[in-house]
Amino acid sequence: MTTHTLPGKMIDQRAFSAQATDVWSSHLVRGSEISDALNMLSDGPGGNDGRREALVAHPSSVEPGLGLSPGIAVVFGVLLPGEQTRSRRHNASSFTMALSGSAQARIGDRTFNVHARDCWNTPGMRVETLLNNGTEPFTYVSYSNSPLLRKLEVFYEEYDPAEGKKAAEVSQIASTYSSKIASAKDAAGGAIPVGDSGAMLLPYEHLIDPDFVESKPLLWRWDEVAEHLGGIRSLKTGYTGRPLWCLYNPATGIRNGTTFSFFATITAAGPNFTGPAHKHVSAAINYILDGSGYSIVDGVRLEWEAGDIMLSAPGWAPHGHATKDDGAVILTIQDHPLHIGMESLIWQEDIKGGPILTLGSEAGFGTNLATVKN
């Protein structure tokens, strides 16, 4: 076949061959390294934003958008007694767990007094400020989807926003503006069908004022979450699911998220629990709160213990986890809801020839919970 150079930046695809996926390796950071980093951050002044944070970057991560996975940033931070961060907002959404000490988290028009292992979400473009109003250093770990936005060159951030206005006043302005343009949607009408396949047309007025479910800052207090961990910890090897609870934000609906990009789950596995190997395109990051165990990720065994954090499921790498004699409590962040929104969440529960399903777009898998539950 005669080949020709196409004009401009156009690429001739007739010689197309499938591109191999370059899956990142699993990566583990020891708790001792995290403790050393927090101790070093406690020395000297805080940053210009009032924060003392360390970003955990995977060895394969490159700019723009460094992260522990291609789309997930993880930072460990410390705030000394009396310190307060500058108020900021950005279009990334985030999830944070308090690790030690206490603080006040102000997010939009809500204020949470948080203690060790309490968790909260910060929706995109909500003003957030952290204040250590206690007598001990406050430490935390926070996850956001900022690497993905930076790769798309659309990350937006500002400090001290709407200075002189309360968050509630800013919210009221937005609400008033929305009510003014509601009549435009009414005038445009709703969607109209085209043909008999289910296709429709939607006026422009709906694109700039879409119907929505308000995404609110939520708080999951650890003492209340912990009350529900005993039941899943009693599940034994042979259960075909994972012994966990999702910290669910109902605004995410069928995405089953904590934010619209992530879910956060708390696993409470008993001694010597071995979960089934599986794989999925959503990245998973495990932070070990208690206990110890090991993971086998793409054939590589990683031993872990309390305080460690690891990229435990790089995209589409087969992986499985097992606890040792002391069991384990694990916080897992996974960009599962993001992939549901993109219709890209392929998942395989049985890696030995089982079906590959697109979760959120078709019926998914089941477990044997009904037969193993006490």
Short mmCIF file of C-alpha atoms in Angstrom, two decimals:
data_model
loop_
_atom_site.label_atom_id
_atom_site.label_comp_id
_atom_site.label_asym_id
_atom_site.label_seq_id
_atom_site.Cartn_x
_atom_site.Cartn_y
_atom_site.Cartn_z
CA MET A 1 0.00 0.00 0.00
CA THR A 2 1.31 3.44 -0.92
CA THR A 3 1.70 5.63 2.14
CA HIS A 4 1.23 9.38 2.15
CA THR A 5 1.98 12.02 4.75
CA LEU A 6 -1.32 13.57 5.77
CA PRO A 7 -1.53 17.36 6.17
CA GLY A 8 -1.18 19.17 9.46
CA LYS A 9 -1.09 17.04 12.59
CA MET A 10 -3.32 14.35 11.14
CA ILE A 11 -2.07 10.78 11.56
CA ASP A 12 -2.80 7.96 9.14
CA GLN A 13 -4.48 5.22 11.18
CA ARG A 14 -4.61 2.53 8.49
CA ALA A 15 -1.49 0.95 9.97
CA PHE A 16 -3.16 0.91 13.38
CA SER A 17 -2.00 -1.53 16.02
CA ALA A 18 -3.38 -1.79 19.53
CA GLN A 19 -1.39 0.24 22.03
CA ALA A 20 0.04 -1.71 24.95
CA THR A 21 -1.05 -0.46 28.38
CA ASP A 22 1.85 0.67 30.55
CA VAL A 23 0.40 -0.15 33.98
CA TRP A 24 2.16 1.47 36.91
CA SER A 25 3.70 -0.88 39.43
CA SER A 26 2.29 -1.21 42.92
CA HIS A 27 4.07 1.14 45.32
CA LEU A 28 4.30 1.11 49.12
CA VAL A 29 5.42 3.91 51.45
CA ARG A 30 6.27 2.85 54.98
CA GLY A 31 4.61 4.39 58.02
CA SER A 32 8.04 5.27 59.41
CA GLU A 33 8.73 7.39 56.31
CA ILE A 34 5.41 9.18 56.74
CA SER A 35 6.15 9.85 60.44
CA ASP A 36 9.59 11.22 59.57
CA ALA A 37 8.08 13.51 56.94
CA LEU A 38 5.48 14.86 59.37
CA ASN A 39 8.18 15.51 61.97
CA MET A 40 10.25 17.41 59.40
CA LEU A 41 7.20 19.41 58.30
CA SER A 42 6.62 20.44 61.92
CA ASP A 43 9.94 22.34 61.96
CA GLY A 44 10.11 25.93 60.78
CA PRO A 45 7.29 28.05 59.36
CA GLY A 46 4.30 26.78 57.45
CA GLY A 47 3.85 27.34 53.73
CA ASN A 48 2.44 30.45 52.12
CA ASP A 49 -0.96 28.78 52.26
CA GLY A 50 -0.60 28.04 55.97
CA ARG A 51 -0.22 24.34 55.31
CA ARG A 52 2.52 21.86 56.13
CA GLU A 53 1.92 19.03 53.68
CA ALA A 54 3.88 16.32 51.90
CA LEU A 55 2.68 14.99 48.55
CA VAL A 56 3.15 11.25 48.01
CA ALA A 57 4.33 10.76 44.42
CA HIS A 58 4.66 7.43 42.63
CA PRO A 59 8.06 6.88 40.95
CA SER A 60 6.31 6.80 37.56
CA SER A 61 4.42 10.04 38.18
CA VAL A 62 5.37 13.05 36.06
CA GLU A 63 4.12 16.59 35.68
CA PRO A 64 1.56 17.85 35.11
CA GLY A 65 -0.33 16.34 38.01
CA LEU A 66 1.88 14.34 40.36
CA GLY A 67 0.10 11.66 42.36
CA LEU A 68 0.24 8.24 43.93
CA SER A 69 -1.85 7.10 40.97
CA PRO A 70 -2.27 8.91 37.64
CA GLY A 71 -5.43 10.65 38.85
CA ILE A 72 -5.22 10.68 42.66
CA ALA A 73 -3.11 13.01 44.81
CA VAL A 74 -2.36 11.97 48.39
CA VAL A 75 -0.98 14.44 50.92
CA PHE A 76 -0.09 13.98 54.56
CA GLY A 77 -0.28 17.15 56.61
CA VAL A 78 0.31 18.54 60.07
CA LEU A 79 -1.09 21.68 61.65
CA LEU A 80 0.49 22.90 64.88
CA PRO A 81 -1.58 24.20 67.84
CA GLY A 82 -3.03 27.59 67.04
CA GLU A 83 -2.26 27.40 63.32
CA GLN A 84 -4.86 28.03 60.64
CA THR A 85 -4.67 27.46 56.90
CA ARG A 86 -5.53 30.20 54.45
CA SER A 87 -9.03 29.80 53.14
CA ARG A 88 -9.00 28.35 49.64
CA ARG A 89 -11.23 26.79 47.07
CA HIS A 90 -10.53 24.85 43.90
CA ASN A 91 -12.45 22.76 41.41
CA ALA A 92 -10.97 19.48 42.66
CA SER A 93 -12.99 17.44 45.14
CA SER A 94 -11.31 15.86 48.12
CA PHE A 95 -11.66 13.43 51.01
CA THR A 96 -9.77 13.77 54.30
CA MET A 97 -9.23 11.60 57.37
CA ALA A 98 -7.93 13.04 60.63
CA LEU A 99 -5.08 10.94 62.01
CA SER A 100 -4.25 12.50 65.38
CA GLY A 101 -5.11 15.53 67.45
CA SER A 102 -8.18 17.67 66.83
CA ALA A 103 -9.14 20.57 64.60
CA GLN A 104 -11.98 22.58 63.20
CA ALA A 105 -12.72 22.06 59.51
CA ARG A 106 -14.74 24.88 57.97
CA ILE A 107 -16.14 23.94 54.57
CA GLY A 108 -18.57 26.32 52.92
CA ASP A 109 -21.25 27.09 55.48
CA ARG A 110 -20.51 24.01 57.61
CA THR A 111 -18.10 23.62 60.52
CA PHE A 112 -16.92 20.21 61.74
CA ASN A 113 -14.96 19.60 64.92
CA VAL A 114 -12.85 16.60 64.00
CA HIS A 115 -10.76 14.10 65.96
CA ALA A 116 -8.67 11.04 65.11
CA ARG A 117 -10.12 9.00 62.24
CA ASP A 118 -13.06 11.27 61.62
CA CYS A 119 -13.56 11.72 57.85
CA TRP A 120 -15.07 14.43 55.70
CA ASN A 121 -15.45 15.40 52.06
CA THR A 122 -14.86 18.79 50.47
CA PRO A 123 -16.90 19.30 47.28
CA GLY A 124 -15.33 21.24 44.44
CA MET A 125 -15.33 25.05 44.78
CA ARG A 126 -16.23 25.01 48.47
CA VAL A 127 -14.16 27.37 50.62
CA GLU A 128 -12.14 25.31 53.11
CA THR A 129 -10.15 26.36 56.18
CA LEU A 130 -8.51 24.17 58.83
CA LEU A 131 -7.87 25.46 62.35
CA ASN A 132 -5.97 23.59 65.05
CA ASN A 133 -7.81 24.74 68.15
CA GLY A 134 -6.31 21.99 70.33
CA THR A 135 -3.10 21.62 72.31
CA GLU A 136 -1.48 18.87 70.21
CA PRO A 137 -0.36 18.74 66.56
CA PHE A 138 -3.18 17.82 64.21
CA THR A 139 -2.25 15.35 61.45
CA TYR A 140 -4.32 14.19 58.51
CA VAL A 141 -4.26 12.47 55.14
CA SER A 142 -6.15 13.95 52.20
CA TYR A 143 -6.95 12.68 48.69
CA SER A 144 -8.04 14.71 45.68
CA ASN A 145 -8.56 14.39 41.94
CA SER A 146 -6.29 17.38 41.23
CA PRO A 147 -3.76 15.36 39.16
CA LEU A 148 -6.43 14.55 36.60
CA LEU A 149 -7.51 18.19 36.37
CA ARG A 150 -3.88 19.30 36.03
CA LYS A 151 -3.34 16.82 33.20
CA LEU A 152 -6.37 18.30 31.47
CA GLU A 153 -4.94 21.80 32.16
CA VAL A 154 -8.18 22.86 33.86
CA PHE A 155 -7.22 22.95 37.54
CA TYR A 156 -8.52 26.19 39.12
CA GLU A 157 -7.48 27.40 42.56
CA GLU A 158 -7.81 30.62 44.54
CA TYR A 159 -7.00 31.73 48.07
CA ASP A 160 -8.99 33.99 50.39
CA PRO A 161 -11.95 33.88 47.98
CA ALA A 162 -14.97 36.16 48.37
CA GLU A 163 -13.09 38.09 51.02
CA GLY A 164 -15.47 39.95 53.32
CA LYS A 165 -18.40 37.70 52.44
CA LYS A 166 -19.65 34.72 54.38
CA ALA A 167 -19.96 31.47 52.47
CA ALA A 168 -23.72 31.57 53.02
CA GLU A 169 -23.89 34.97 51.30
CA VAL A 170 -21.95 33.64 48.32
CA SER A 171 -24.33 30.68 48.15
CA GLN A 172 -27.31 33.06 48.26
CA ILE A 173 -25.95 35.06 45.33
CA ALA A 174 -25.64 31.88 43.28
CA SER A 175 -29.16 30.81 44.26
CA THR A 176 -30.62 34.19 43.30
CA TYR A 177 -28.86 34.14 39.93
CA SER A 178 -30.17 30.64 39.22
CA SER A 179 -33.74 31.68 39.98
CA LYS A 180 -33.45 34.58 37.52
CA ILE A 181 -32.61 32.29 34.64
CA ALA A 182 -35.16 29.61 35.53
CA SER A 183 -37.66 31.34 33.26
CA ALA A 184 -35.26 30.83 30.34
CA LYS A 185 -35.44 27.07 30.82
CA ASP A 186 -39.21 27.26 31.02
CA ALA A 187 -39.31 29.24 27.79
CA ALA A 188 -37.00 26.78 26.04
CA GLY A 189 -39.02 23.76 27.11
CA GLY A 190 -37.75 20.30 27.88
CA ALA A 191 -36.15 17.56 25.86
CA ILE A 192 -37.97 16.41 22.74
CA PRO A 193 -37.71 12.96 21.14
CA VAL A 194 -36.02 12.40 17.80
CA GLY A 195 -37.01 9.20 16.04
CA ASP A 196 -37.94 6.02 17.88
CA SER A 197 -34.54 4.94 19.32
CA GLY A 198 -34.82 7.03 22.49
CA ALA A 199 -32.63 9.87 21.16
CA MET A 200 -33.62 13.39 22.19
CA LEU A 201 -32.79 17.07 21.66
CA LEU A 202 -32.13 19.40 24.59
CA PRO A 203 -32.09 23.23 24.43
CA TYR A 204 -28.98 25.22 25.29
CA GLU A 205 -30.65 26.74 28.35
CA HIS A 206 -30.49 23.36 30.08
CA LEU A 207 -26.78 22.97 29.37
CA ILE A 208 -25.88 26.13 31.31
CA ASP A 209 -28.30 25.39 34.17
CA PRO A 210 -28.43 21.59 34.54
CA ASP A 211 -30.67 19.98 37.11
CA PHE A 212 -28.58 18.96 40.09
CA VAL A 213 -28.44 17.31 43.49
CA GLU A 214 -26.54 19.60 45.86
CA SER A 215 -23.18 18.19 46.87
CA LYS A 216 -22.67 18.99 50.55
CA PRO A 217 -19.73 18.62 52.92
CA LEU A 218 -20.42 15.54 55.04
CA LEU A 219 -18.82 14.17 58.22
CA TRP A 220 -18.33 10.51 59.10
CA ARG A 221 -17.45 10.37 62.80
CA TRP A 222 -15.18 7.44 63.55
CA ASP A 223 -16.92 6.40 66.77
CA GLU A 224 -20.16 6.01 64.80
CA VAL A 225 -18.52 4.22 61.86
CA ALA A 226 -16.67 1.85 64.21
CA GLU A 227 -19.97 0.62 65.66
CA HIS A 228 -20.69 -1.09 62.33
CA LEU A 229 -17.34 -2.79 61.76
CA GLY A 230 -17.91 -5.85 63.94
CA GLY A 231 -20.38 -7.47 61.56
CA ILE A 232 -18.06 -7.37 58.54
CA ARG A 233 -15.01 -8.36 60.60
CA SER A 234 -16.77 -11.66 61.40
CA LEU A 235 -16.79 -12.66 57.71
CA LYS A 236 -14.35 -15.49 56.96
CA THR A 237 -12.25 -16.60 54.01
CA GLY A 238 -14.67 -18.07 51.50
CA TYR A 239 -16.78 -14.92 51.36
CA THR A 240 -16.57 -13.85 47.72
CA GLY A 241 -16.80 -10.13 48.45
CA ARG A 242 -14.73 -7.75 50.56
CA PRO A 243 -15.52 -7.04 54.25
CA LEU A 244 -16.01 -3.29 54.03
CA TRP A 245 -18.36 -0.35 54.33
CA CYS A 246 -18.44 2.54 51.84
CA LEU A 247 -18.57 6.04 53.33
CA TYR A 248 -21.49 6.90 51.08
CA ASN A 249 -22.51 10.38 49.94
CA PRO A 250 -26.12 10.13 48.69
CA ALA A 251 -25.60 13.06 46.31
CA THR A 252 -23.46 10.74 44.16
CA GLY A 253 -26.43 8.46 43.49
CA ILE A 254 -25.66 5.41 41.37
CA ARG A 255 -21.96 6.29 41.37
CA ASN A 256 -21.82 4.99 44.95
CA GLY A 257 -19.24 7.57 45.90
CA THR A 258 -17.92 9.55 48.82
CA THR A 259 -17.19 12.25 46.26
CA PHE A 260 -18.17 12.23 42.61
CA SER A 261 -14.65 10.98 41.78
CA PHE A 262 -13.82 8.65 44.70
CA PHE A 263 -15.30 6.23 47.10
CA ALA A 264 -13.70 5.78 50.49
CA THR A 265 -14.21 2.42 52.16
CA ILE A 266 -13.31 1.06 55.57
CA THR A 267 -12.30 -2.59 55.49
CA ALA A 268 -12.40 -4.52 58.78
CA ALA A 269 -11.02 -7.98 58.08
CA GLY A 270 -10.55 -10.64 60.74
CA PRO A 271 -7.41 -12.70 61.33
CA ASN A 272 -6.04 -14.62 58.33
CA PHE A 273 -8.74 -13.44 55.94
CA THR A 274 -7.86 -13.98 52.28
CA GLY A 275 -9.92 -12.17 49.70
CA PRO A 276 -10.39 -13.34 46.12
CA ALA A 277 -8.07 -12.00 43.41
CA HIS A 278 -9.77 -9.65 40.97
CA LYS A 279 -9.06 -6.63 38.78
CA HIS A 280 -10.61 -3.37 37.68
CA VAL A 281 -9.55 -0.18 35.88
CA SER A 282 -10.21 2.01 38.91
CA ALA A 283 -7.03 2.68 40.88
CA ALA A 284 -7.05 1.73 44.59
CA ILE A 285 -4.91 3.19 47.37
CA ASN A 286 -4.83 1.43 50.75
CA TYR A 287 -3.87 3.17 53.98
CA ILE A 288 -3.39 0.63 56.78
CA LEU A 289 -4.99 1.88 59.99
CA ASP A 290 -4.55 -1.26 62.11
CA GLY A 291 -3.13 -4.75 61.74
CA SER A 292 -0.94 -6.33 59.09
CA GLY A 293 -1.04 -8.53 56.02
CA TYR A 294 0.13 -8.79 52.45
CA SER A 295 -1.04 -8.12 48.92
CA ILE A 296 -0.14 -9.82 45.66
CA VAL A 297 -0.33 -7.28 42.86
CA ASP A 298 0.48 -8.42 39.33
CA GLY A 299 2.46 -11.30 40.80
CA VAL A 300 4.44 -9.15 43.26
CA ARG A 301 4.00 -9.70 47.02
CA LEU A 302 3.97 -6.65 49.30
CA GLU A 303 4.02 -7.03 53.08
CA TRP A 304 2.27 -4.22 54.93
CA GLU A 305 1.46 -3.10 58.46
CA ALA A 306 -0.26 -0.27 60.31
CA GLY A 307 0.83 3.18 59.10
CA ASP A 308 1.81 2.09 55.57
CA ILE A 309 0.14 3.43 52.44
CA MET A 310 0.27 1.77 49.03
CA LEU A 311 -1.02 1.89 45.52
CA SER A 312 -2.57 -1.55 45.83
CA ALA A 313 -4.43 -1.77 42.54
CA PRO A 314 -2.87 0.00 39.56
CA GLY A 315 -5.27 0.08 36.64
CA TRP A 316 -6.25 -3.41 35.43
CA ALA A 317 -3.51 -5.20 37.39
CA PRO A 318 -4.73 -8.45 39.04
CA HIS A 319 -4.55 -8.16 42.81
CA GLY A 320 -5.66 -9.78 46.05
CA HIS A 321 -5.19 -9.09 49.75
CA ALA A 322 -4.80 -11.17 52.90
CA THR A 323 -4.49 -10.35 56.58
CA LYS A 324 -2.25 -11.96 59.18
CA ASP A 325 -3.02 -13.10 62.73
CA ASP A 326 -4.09 -9.63 63.91
CA GLY A 327 -6.51 -8.87 61.06
CA ALA A 328 -6.60 -5.36 59.64
CA VAL A 329 -8.56 -2.12 59.38
CA ILE A 330 -7.88 -0.33 56.09
CA LEU A 331 -8.97 2.94 54.47
CA THR A 332 -9.22 2.49 50.70
CA ILE A 333 -9.67 5.25 48.14
CA GLN A 334 -10.70 4.24 44.65
CA ASP A 335 -11.71 6.36 41.63
CA HIS A 336 -14.65 4.04 41.00
CA PRO A 337 -17.34 6.80 40.69
CA LEU A 338 -15.26 8.71 38.15
CA HIS A 339 -15.13 5.66 35.90
CA ILE A 340 -18.86 5.02 36.30
CA GLY A 341 -19.47 8.57 35.06
CA MET A 342 -17.22 7.92 32.06
CA GLU A 343 -18.74 4.45 31.35
CA SER A 344 -15.22 3.04 31.63
CA LEU A 345 -15.45 0.96 34.83
CA ILE A 346 -14.64 -2.51 33.55
CA TRP A 347 -14.33 -5.07 36.37
CA GLN A 348 -13.49 -8.77 36.56
CA GLU A 349 -14.23 -10.61 39.79
CA ASP A 350 -12.89 -13.97 38.57
CA ILE A 351 -9.58 -13.40 36.78
CA LYS A 352 -9.52 -17.00 35.57
CA GLY A 353 -11.84 -16.47 32.66
CA GLY A 354 -14.74 -14.76 34.43
CA PRO A 355 -16.84 -12.11 32.67
CA ILE A 356 -15.62 -8.54 32.28
CA LEU A 357 -18.52 -6.21 33.09
CA THR A 358 -18.96 -2.46 32.77
CA LEU A 359 -20.23 -1.54 36.22
CA GLY A 360 -22.76 1.27 36.31
CA SER A 361 -23.72 0.64 32.68
CA GLU A 362 -24.93 -2.96 33.01
CA ALA A 363 -25.87 -5.40 35.76
CA GLY A 364 -22.85 -6.26 37.91
CA PHE A 365 -21.72 -9.12 40.14
CA GLY A 366 -23.16 -10.81 43.21
CA THR A 367 -21.56 -12.37 46.28
CA ASN A 368 -22.34 -15.36 48.48
CA LEU A 369 -23.15 -13.16 51.48
CA ALA A 370 -26.54 -14.79 52.02
CA THR A 371 -24.94 -18.18 52.61
CA VAL A 372 -21.97 -17.12 54.75
CA LYS A 373 -23.51 -14.41 56.94
CA ASN A 374 -23.96 -15.44 60.56
#
